[in-house]
PDB file of C-alpha atoms in Angstrom:
ATOM      1  CA  MET A   1      19.327 -12.081   2.205  1.00 58.00           C
ATOM      2  CA  THR A   2      17.770 -10.596  -0.922  1.00 69.00           C
ATOM      3  CA  ARG A   3      14.326  -9.118  -0.392  1.00 85.00           C
ATOM      4  CA  PRO A   4      11.785 -10.589  -2.830  1.00 95.00           C
ATOM      5  CA  PHE A   5      10.074  -7.271  -3.628  1.00 97.00           C
ATOM      6  CA  ARG A   6      11.010  -3.720  -4.538  1.00 96.00           C
ATOM      7  CA  ILE A   7       8.853  -1.135  -2.772  1.00 96.00           C
ATOM      8  CA  LEU A   8       7.299   1.935  -4.365  1.00 96.00           C
ATOM      9  CA  ILE A   9       5.672   4.591  -2.184  1.00 96.00           C
ATOM     10  CA  ASP A  10       2.769   6.716  -3.414  1.00 96.00           C
ATOM     11  CA  ALA A  11       3.554  10.436  -3.502  1.00 95.00           C
ATOM     12  CA  GLU A  12       0.949  11.319  -0.866  1.00 97.00           C
ATOM     13  CA  LEU A  13       2.089   8.515   1.406  1.00 97.00           C
ATOM     14  CA  ARG A  14       5.687   9.650   0.979  1.00 97.00           C
ATOM     15  CA  ARG A  15       4.652  13.121   2.128  1.00 97.00           C
ATOM     16  CA  LYS A  16       2.934  11.576   5.144  1.00 97.00           C
ATOM     17  CA  LEU A  17       6.064   9.604   5.915  1.00 97.00           C
ATOM     18  CA  ALA A  18       8.105  12.816   5.868  1.00 97.00           C
ATOM     19  CA  MET A  19       5.556  14.515   8.134  1.00 97.00           C
ATOM     20  CA  LEU A  20       5.691  11.641  10.611  1.00 97.00           C
ATOM     21  CA  GLU A  21       9.487  11.720  10.627  1.00 97.00           C
ATOM     22  CA  HIS A  22       9.450  15.454  11.326  1.00 97.00           C
ATOM     23  CA  ALA A  23       6.903  15.106  14.135  1.00 96.00           C
ATOM     24  CA  ALA A  24       8.636  12.103  15.677  1.00 97.00           C
ATOM     25  CA  ALA A  25      12.031  13.809  15.727  1.00 96.00           C
ATOM     26  CA  SER A  26      11.028  15.942  18.717  1.00 95.00           C
ATOM     27  CA  ARG A  27       8.487  13.553  20.269  1.00 95.00           C
ATOM     28  CA  PRO A  28       9.434   9.950  19.451  1.00 94.00           C
ATOM     29  CA  ASP A  29       6.964   8.518  21.991  1.00 94.00           C
ATOM     30  CA  SER A  30       3.999  10.473  20.616  1.00 96.00           C
ATOM     31  CA  LEU A  31       1.232   9.013  18.461  1.00 95.00           C
ATOM     32  CA  ARG A  32       3.072  10.258  15.369  1.00 96.00           C
ATOM     33  CA  GLY A  33       6.209   8.491  16.543  1.00 96.00           C
ATOM     34  CA  ARG A  34       4.301   5.237  17.001  1.00 96.00           C
ATOM     35  CA  GLU A  35       2.701   5.635  13.581  1.00 97.00           C
ATOM     36  CA  LEU A  36       6.109   6.210  12.008  1.00 97.00           C
ATOM     37  CA  ARG A  37       7.580   3.059  13.522  1.00 97.00           C
ATOM     38  CA  ALA A  38       4.512   1.016  12.565  1.00 97.00           C
ATOM     39  CA  LEU A  39       4.546   2.293   8.983  1.00 98.00           C
ATOM     40  CA  LYS A  40       8.233   1.493   8.543  1.00 97.00           C
ATOM     41  CA  LEU A  41       7.710  -1.997   9.923  1.00 97.00           C
ATOM     42  CA  GLY A  42       4.793  -2.503   7.553  1.00 97.00           C
ATOM     43  CA  LEU A  43       6.834  -1.388   4.549  1.00 97.00           C
ATOM     44  CA  LEU A  44       9.650  -3.704   5.577  1.00 97.00           C
ATOM     45  CA  ALA A  45       7.194  -6.590   5.854  1.00 97.00           C
ATOM     46  CA  LEU A  46       5.990  -5.870   2.311  1.00 97.00           C
ATOM     47  CA  ALA A  47       9.555  -5.830   0.986  1.00 97.00           C
ATOM     48  CA  GLU A  48      10.382  -9.099   2.725  1.00 97.00           C
ATOM     49  CA  GLY A  49       7.158 -10.876   1.770  1.00 96.00           C
ATOM     50  CA  ARG A  50       5.974 -11.197   5.387  1.00 96.00           C
ATOM     51  CA  GLU A  51       2.481  -9.837   4.824  1.00 95.00           C
ATOM     52  CA  ASP A  52       0.860 -12.881   6.466  1.00 93.00           C
ATOM     53  CA  GLU A  53       2.338 -11.747   9.792  1.00 95.00           C
ATOM     54  CA  TYR A  54       0.073  -8.695   9.532  1.00 95.00           C
ATOM     55  CA  GLY A  55      -3.137 -10.479   8.586  1.00 92.00           C
ATOM     56  CA  SER A  56      -2.894  -9.424   4.940  1.00 92.00           C
ATOM     57  CA  LYS A  57      -6.127  -9.769   3.003  1.00 92.00           C
ATOM     58  CA  ARG A  58      -7.070  -9.086  -0.605  1.00 93.00           C
ATOM     59  CA  LEU A  59      -9.743  -6.434  -1.083  1.00 94.00           C
ATOM     60  CA  GLY A  60     -12.794  -6.493  -3.306  1.00 93.00           C
ATOM     61  CA  TYR A  61     -15.609  -4.443  -4.772  1.00 93.00           C
ATOM     62  CA  SER A  62     -19.280  -3.744  -4.110  1.00 91.00           C
ATOM     63  CA  PRO A  63     -21.697  -1.096  -5.453  1.00 91.00           C
ATOM     64  CA  GLU A  64     -21.374   0.749  -2.131  1.00 91.00           C
ATOM     65  CA  HIS A  65     -17.584   0.929  -2.250  1.00 93.00           C
ATOM     66  CA  HIS A  66     -14.587   1.648  -4.466  1.00 95.00           C
ATOM     67  CA  ASP A  67     -13.273  -1.091  -6.734  1.00 96.00           C
ATOM     68  CA  LEU A  68     -10.092  -2.188  -4.939  1.00 96.00           C
ATOM     69  CA  ARG A  69      -9.762  -5.708  -6.327  1.00 95.00           C
ATOM     70  CA  ASP A  70      -6.108  -5.097  -7.189  1.00 97.00           C
ATOM     71  CA  LEU A  71      -5.194  -4.151  -3.605  1.00 97.00           C
ATOM     72  CA  ALA A  72      -4.574  -5.933  -0.331  1.00 96.00           C
ATOM     73  CA  GLU A  73      -4.296  -4.617   3.204  1.00 96.00           C
ATOM     74  CA  LEU A  74      -1.911  -5.083   6.098  1.00 97.00           C
ATOM     75  CA  LYS A  75      -3.463  -4.841   9.560  1.00 96.00           C
ATOM     76  CA  VAL A  76      -0.918  -2.775  11.475  1.00 97.00           C
ATOM     77  CA  PRO A  77      -1.124  -2.240  15.255  1.00 95.00           C
ATOM     78  CA  VAL A  78      -0.410   1.307  16.440  1.00 96.00           C
ATOM     79  CA  ILE A  79      -2.736   1.962  19.372  1.00 91.00           C
ATOM     80  CA  VAL A  80      -4.873  -0.324  21.514  1.00 78.00           C
ATOM     81  CA  GLU A  81      -8.587  -0.053  20.747  1.00 73.00           C
ATOM     82  CA  SER A  82     -11.360  -1.834  22.624  1.00 69.00           C
ATOM     83  CA  ARG A  83     -15.125  -1.760  23.016  1.00 79.00           C
ATOM     84  CA  TYR A  84     -16.874  -3.234  26.048  1.00 80.00           C
ATOM     85  CA  ASN A  85     -13.544  -4.772  27.121  1.00 76.00           C
ATOM     86  CA  HIS A  86     -13.195  -6.460  23.727  1.00 80.00           C
ATOM     87  CA  ASP A  87      -9.951  -5.891  21.799  1.00 73.00           C
ATOM     88  CA  LEU A  88     -10.780  -4.521  18.354  1.00 77.00           C
ATOM     89  CA  GLY A  89      -7.484  -5.592  16.827  1.00 84.00           C
ATOM     90  CA  PRO A  90      -4.895  -3.630  14.825  1.00 93.00           C
ATOM     91  CA  SER A  91      -5.813   0.044  14.592  1.00 96.00           C
ATOM     92  CA  HIS A  92      -4.321   0.958  11.184  1.00 97.00           C
ATOM     93  CA  ARG A  93      -4.294  -0.341   7.625  1.00 97.00           C
ATOM     94  CA  LEU A  94      -1.516  -0.240   5.036  1.00 98.00           C
ATOM     95  CA  LEU A  95      -2.958  -0.754   1.545  1.00 98.00           C
ATOM     96  CA  TYR A  96      -0.755  -1.939  -1.311  1.00 98.00           C
ATOM     97  CA  ARG A  97      -0.724  -3.520  -4.762  1.00 97.00           C
ATOM     98  CA  GLU A  98       1.766  -5.596  -6.746  1.00 98.00           C
ATOM     99  CA  PHE A  99       3.267  -5.440 -10.248  1.00 98.00           C
ATOM    100  CA  GLU A 100       5.501  -7.454 -12.516  1.00 96.00           C
ATOM    101  CA  ALA A 101       8.832  -5.799 -13.277  1.00 93.00           C
ATOM    102  CA  ASN A 102       9.536  -4.690 -16.825  1.00 86.00           C
ATOM    103  CA  ASP A 103      13.320  -4.782 -16.402  1.00 88.00           C
ATOM    104  CA  GLY A 104      13.782  -8.454 -15.627  1.00 88.00           C
ATOM    105  CA  GLY A 105      14.258  -7.721 -11.953  1.00 92.00           C
ATOM    106  CA  LEU A 106      12.238  -8.253  -8.798  1.00 95.00           C
ATOM    107  CA  PRO A 107       8.502  -7.487  -8.778  1.00 96.00           C
ATOM    108  CA  TYR A 108       7.228  -4.234  -7.287  1.00 97.00           C
ATOM    109  CA  ARG A 109       4.883  -3.569  -4.427  1.00 97.00           C
ATOM    110  CA  GLU A 110       3.352  -0.094  -4.283  1.00 97.00           C
ATOM    111  CA  ALA A 111       2.244   1.203  -0.878  1.00 98.00           C
ATOM    112  CA  ILE A 112      -0.837   3.360  -1.483  1.00 98.00           C
ATOM    113  CA  CYS A 113      -1.918   4.628   1.949  1.00 98.00           C
ATOM    114  CA  PHE A 114      -1.553   4.158   5.697  1.00 98.00           C
ATOM    115  CA  GLU A 115      -4.557   5.249   7.734  1.00 98.00           C
ATOM    116  CA  PRO A 116      -6.570   4.484  10.883  1.00 97.00           C
ATOM    117  CA  ARG A 117      -9.197   1.899  10.078  1.00 93.00           C
ATOM    118  CA  GLY A 118     -12.201   3.816  11.472  1.00 92.00           C
ATOM    119  CA  ASN A 119     -15.062   4.829   9.157  1.00 92.00           C
ATOM    120  CA  ASN A 120     -13.501   2.929   6.236  1.00 93.00           C
ATOM    121  CA  ARG A 121     -10.919   5.703   5.951  1.00 96.00           C
ATOM    122  CA  PRO A 122      -8.120   3.548   4.400  1.00 97.00           C
ATOM    123  CA  PHE A 123     -10.399   2.418   1.588  1.00 96.00           C
ATOM    124  CA  GLU A 124     -11.779   5.904   0.980  1.00 97.00           C
ATOM    125  CA  VAL A 125      -8.256   7.351   0.821  1.00 98.00           C
ATOM    126  CA  ALA A 126      -7.008   4.596  -1.495  1.00 98.00           C
ATOM    127  CA  GLY A 127      -9.972   5.011  -3.827  1.00 97.00           C
ATOM    128  CA  ALA A 128      -9.415   8.762  -4.028  1.00 97.00           C
ATOM    129  CA  ARG A 129      -5.685   8.411  -4.675  1.00 97.00           C
ATOM    130  CA  LEU A 130      -6.323   5.932  -7.451  1.00 97.00           C
ATOM    131  CA  ARG A 131      -9.027   8.239  -8.866  1.00 96.00           C
ATOM    132  CA  ARG A 132     -11.803   5.668  -8.581  1.00 97.00           C
ATOM    133  CA  GLU A 133     -15.481   6.347  -8.028  1.00 97.00           C
ATOM    134  CA  ILE A 134     -17.681   4.629  -5.478  1.00 96.00           C
ATOM    135  CA  GLY A 135     -19.884   2.044  -7.143  1.00 95.00           C
ATOM    136  CA  GLN A 136     -17.987   2.163 -10.448  1.00 96.00           C
ATOM    137  CA  PRO A 137     -16.099  -1.036 -11.341  1.00 95.00           C
ATOM    138  CA  VAL A 138     -12.741  -0.530 -13.027  1.00 96.00           C
ATOM    139  CA  PRO A 139     -12.814  -2.134 -16.500  1.00 96.00           C
ATOM    140  CA  GLU A 140      -9.137  -3.109 -16.297  1.00 95.00           C
ATOM    141  CA  LEU A 141      -9.939  -5.186 -13.206  1.00 95.00           C
ATOM    142  CA  ALA A 142     -12.927  -7.040 -14.679  1.00 94.00           C
ATOM    143  CA  HIS A 143     -10.895 -10.249 -15.024  1.00 93.00           C
ATOM    144  CA  LEU A 144     -10.148 -10.360 -11.285  1.00 92.00           C
ATOM    145  CA  PRO A 145     -12.354 -12.351  -8.888  1.00 86.00           C
ATOM    146  CA  ASN A 146     -14.212 -10.353  -6.292  1.00 84.00           C
ATOM    147  CA  TYR A 147     -13.217 -11.627  -2.881  1.00 68.00           C
ATOM    148  CA  ARG A 148     -15.346 -10.750   0.111  1.00 59.00           C
ATOM    149  CA  PRO A 149     -14.436 -11.324   3.754  1.00 48.00           C
ATOM    150  CA  THR A 150     -15.110 -14.883   4.860  1.00 46.00           C
ATOM    151  CA  PHE A 151     -15.540 -15.638   8.547  1.00 45.00           C
ATOM    152  CA  GLN A 152     -15.837 -19.396   8.253  1.00 47.00           C
ATOM    153  CA  ARG A 153     -13.062 -21.223  10.051  1.00 49.00           C
ATOM    154  CA  GLY A 154     -10.551 -22.661   7.622  1.00 50.00           C
ATOM    155  CA  ALA A 155     -11.942 -20.783   4.619  1.00 54.00           C
ATOM    156  CA  ALA A 156      -9.218 -20.150   2.066  1.00 65.00           C
ATOM    157  CA  GLU A 157      -8.763 -16.558   0.959  1.00 72.00           C
ATOM    158  CA  PRO A 158      -5.886 -14.965  -0.955  1.00 80.00           C
ATOM    159  CA  THR A 159      -3.739 -12.893   1.369  1.00 86.00           C
ATOM    160  CA  GLY A 160      -1.798 -10.803  -1.133  1.00 91.00           C
ATOM    161  CA  PRO A 161      -2.878  -8.728  -4.116  1.00 95.00           C
ATOM    162  CA  PRO A 162      -2.911 -10.121  -7.654  1.00 95.00           C
ATOM    163  CA  ARG A 163       0.308  -9.431  -9.537  1.00 96.00           C
ATOM    164  CA  LEU A 164      -0.520  -7.238 -12.529  1.00 97.00           C
ATOM    165  CA  PRO A 165       1.535  -5.732 -15.351  1.00 95.00           C
ATOM    166  CA  LEU A 166       3.322  -2.516 -14.441  1.00 94.00           C
ATOM    167  CA  PRO A 167       0.943   0.324 -15.427  1.00 92.00           C
ATOM    168  CA  PRO A 168       2.134   2.865 -18.017  1.00 91.00           C
ATOM    169  CA  ASP A 169       2.385   5.777 -15.563  1.00 88.00           C
ATOM    170  CA  LEU A 170       4.676   3.895 -13.190  1.00 90.00           C
ATOM    171  CA  ARG A 171       6.665   2.446 -16.078  1.00 88.00           C
ATOM    172  CA  LYS A 172       7.276   5.907 -17.506  1.00 88.00           C
ATOM    173  CA  ALA A 173       8.118   7.346 -14.092  1.00 86.00           C
ATOM    174  CA  LEU A 174      10.676   4.629 -13.404  1.00 87.00           C
ATOM    175  CA  ALA A 175      12.176   4.954 -16.871  1.00 83.00           C
ATOM    176  CA  ALA A 176      12.529   8.715 -16.398  1.00 81.00           C
ATOM    177  CA  ALA A 177      14.443   8.358 -13.146  1.00 72.00           C
ATOM    178  CA  SER A 178      18.118   9.069 -13.495  1.00 43.00           C
ATOM    179  CA  ASN A 179      19.177   6.328 -11.084  1.00 48.00           C
ATOM    180  CA  VAL A 180      16.979   3.383 -12.042  1.00 44.00           C
ATOM    181  CA  ALA A 181      18.901   0.189 -11.420  1.00 43.00           C
ATOM    182  CA  PRO A 182      19.590  -1.918 -14.536  1.00 40.00           C
ATOM    183  CA  ALA A 183      18.075  -5.376 -14.674  1.00 37.00           C
ATOM    184  CA  SER A 184      21.461  -6.968 -14.030  1.00 35.00           C
ATOM    185  CA  GLY A 185      21.622  -5.306 -10.614  1.00 37.00           C
ATOM    186  CA  ALA A 186      17.960  -5.464  -9.733  1.00 35.00           C
ATOM    187  CA  THR A 187      18.456  -8.024  -7.000  1.00 31.00           C
ATOM    188  CA  LYS A 188      20.935  -5.803  -5.196  1.00 33.00           C
ATOM    189  CA  THR A 189      19.905  -2.247  -5.966  1.00 33.00           C
ATOM    190  CA  ARG A 190      16.425  -0.807  -5.663  1.00 35.00           C
ATOM    191  CA  PRO A 191      15.801   2.156  -8.010  1.00 36.00           C
ATOM    192  CA  GLN A 192      14.479   5.479  -6.803  1.00 38.00           C
ATOM    193  CA  LEU A 193      12.831   8.287  -8.702  1.00 34.00           C
ATOM    194  CA  SER A 194      15.070  11.315  -8.657  1.00 31.00           C
ATOM    195  CA  PRO A 195      13.478  14.395  -7.039  1.00 32.00           C
ATOM    196  CA  GLU A 196      15.167  16.477  -9.741  1.00 30.00           C
ATOM    197  CA  GLN A 197      13.237  14.617 -12.450  1.00 31.00           C
ATOM    198  CA  PRO A 198       9.576  14.425 -11.413  1.00 31.00           C
ATOM    199  CA  ALA A 199       7.192  12.565 -13.659  1.00 32.00           C
ATOM    200  CA  GLN A 200       3.408  12.500 -13.896  1.00 34.00           C
ATOM    201  CA  HIS A 201       1.607   9.913 -11.745  1.00 38.00           C
ATOM    202  CA  ARG A 202      -2.166   9.809 -11.390  1.00 47.00           C
ATOM    203  CA  THR A 203      -2.722  13.165  -9.742  1.00 38.00           C
ATOM    204  CA  ASN A 204      -0.183  15.333 -11.604  1.00 37.00           C
ATOM    205  CA  GLN A 205       2.021  15.384  -8.532  1.00 39.00           C
ATOM    206  CA  THR A 206       5.382  13.889  -7.687  1.00 41.00           C
ATOM    207  CA  PRO A 207       5.109  10.191  -8.573  1.00 46.00           C
ATOM    208  CA  ALA A 208       5.546   7.172  -6.387  1.00 53.00           C
ATOM    209  CA  ARG A 209       9.151   6.336  -5.784  1.00 54.00           C
ATOM    210  CA  GLU A 210      10.988   3.301  -4.539  1.00 58.00           C
ATOM    211  CA  LEU A 211      11.901   2.867  -0.909  1.00 59.00           C
TER     212      LEU A 211
END
């Protein structure tokens, strides 16, 4: 079955994935091993469009936080957390956003970060990676509605991120890759940025690449 999305992984998240793989190789039952398995399952869910199975929710903006209106989160269980015998729910968050393809192929989903949920860490990390300032709305996102968590039973909220045009940095990075799949094969082959041909992406580091 063809997966409905092509997955891009942020450079910093890709480095974390490599670190988790290295740590889990010798201790697969460790916390790092559990994080690795959870992250891979989350990425697979994004590729297969199963985000609702992980309580996906679109993010928003407030003057006390980063503007993340173009992102959504997956709630990914890694460890059991409780307070006063009350289960606190999934311990980690996988933040992602979504783009139209410019090659006629499947749309992209870019995984931005995977972090424990405590102290708003996933949102702080995502804001930093996207070079956004707390309390500063992003002009390019002004047309997007600002969704806030709703706790009313039956309240309708969007679960996935808005699908936006592919930004210039990702478009250039994909075009520069030596093994980008042509549009005719986009439903079968997922392109990948070649490590021999790095391109600039947000933080002047190795760009996001496809899973």
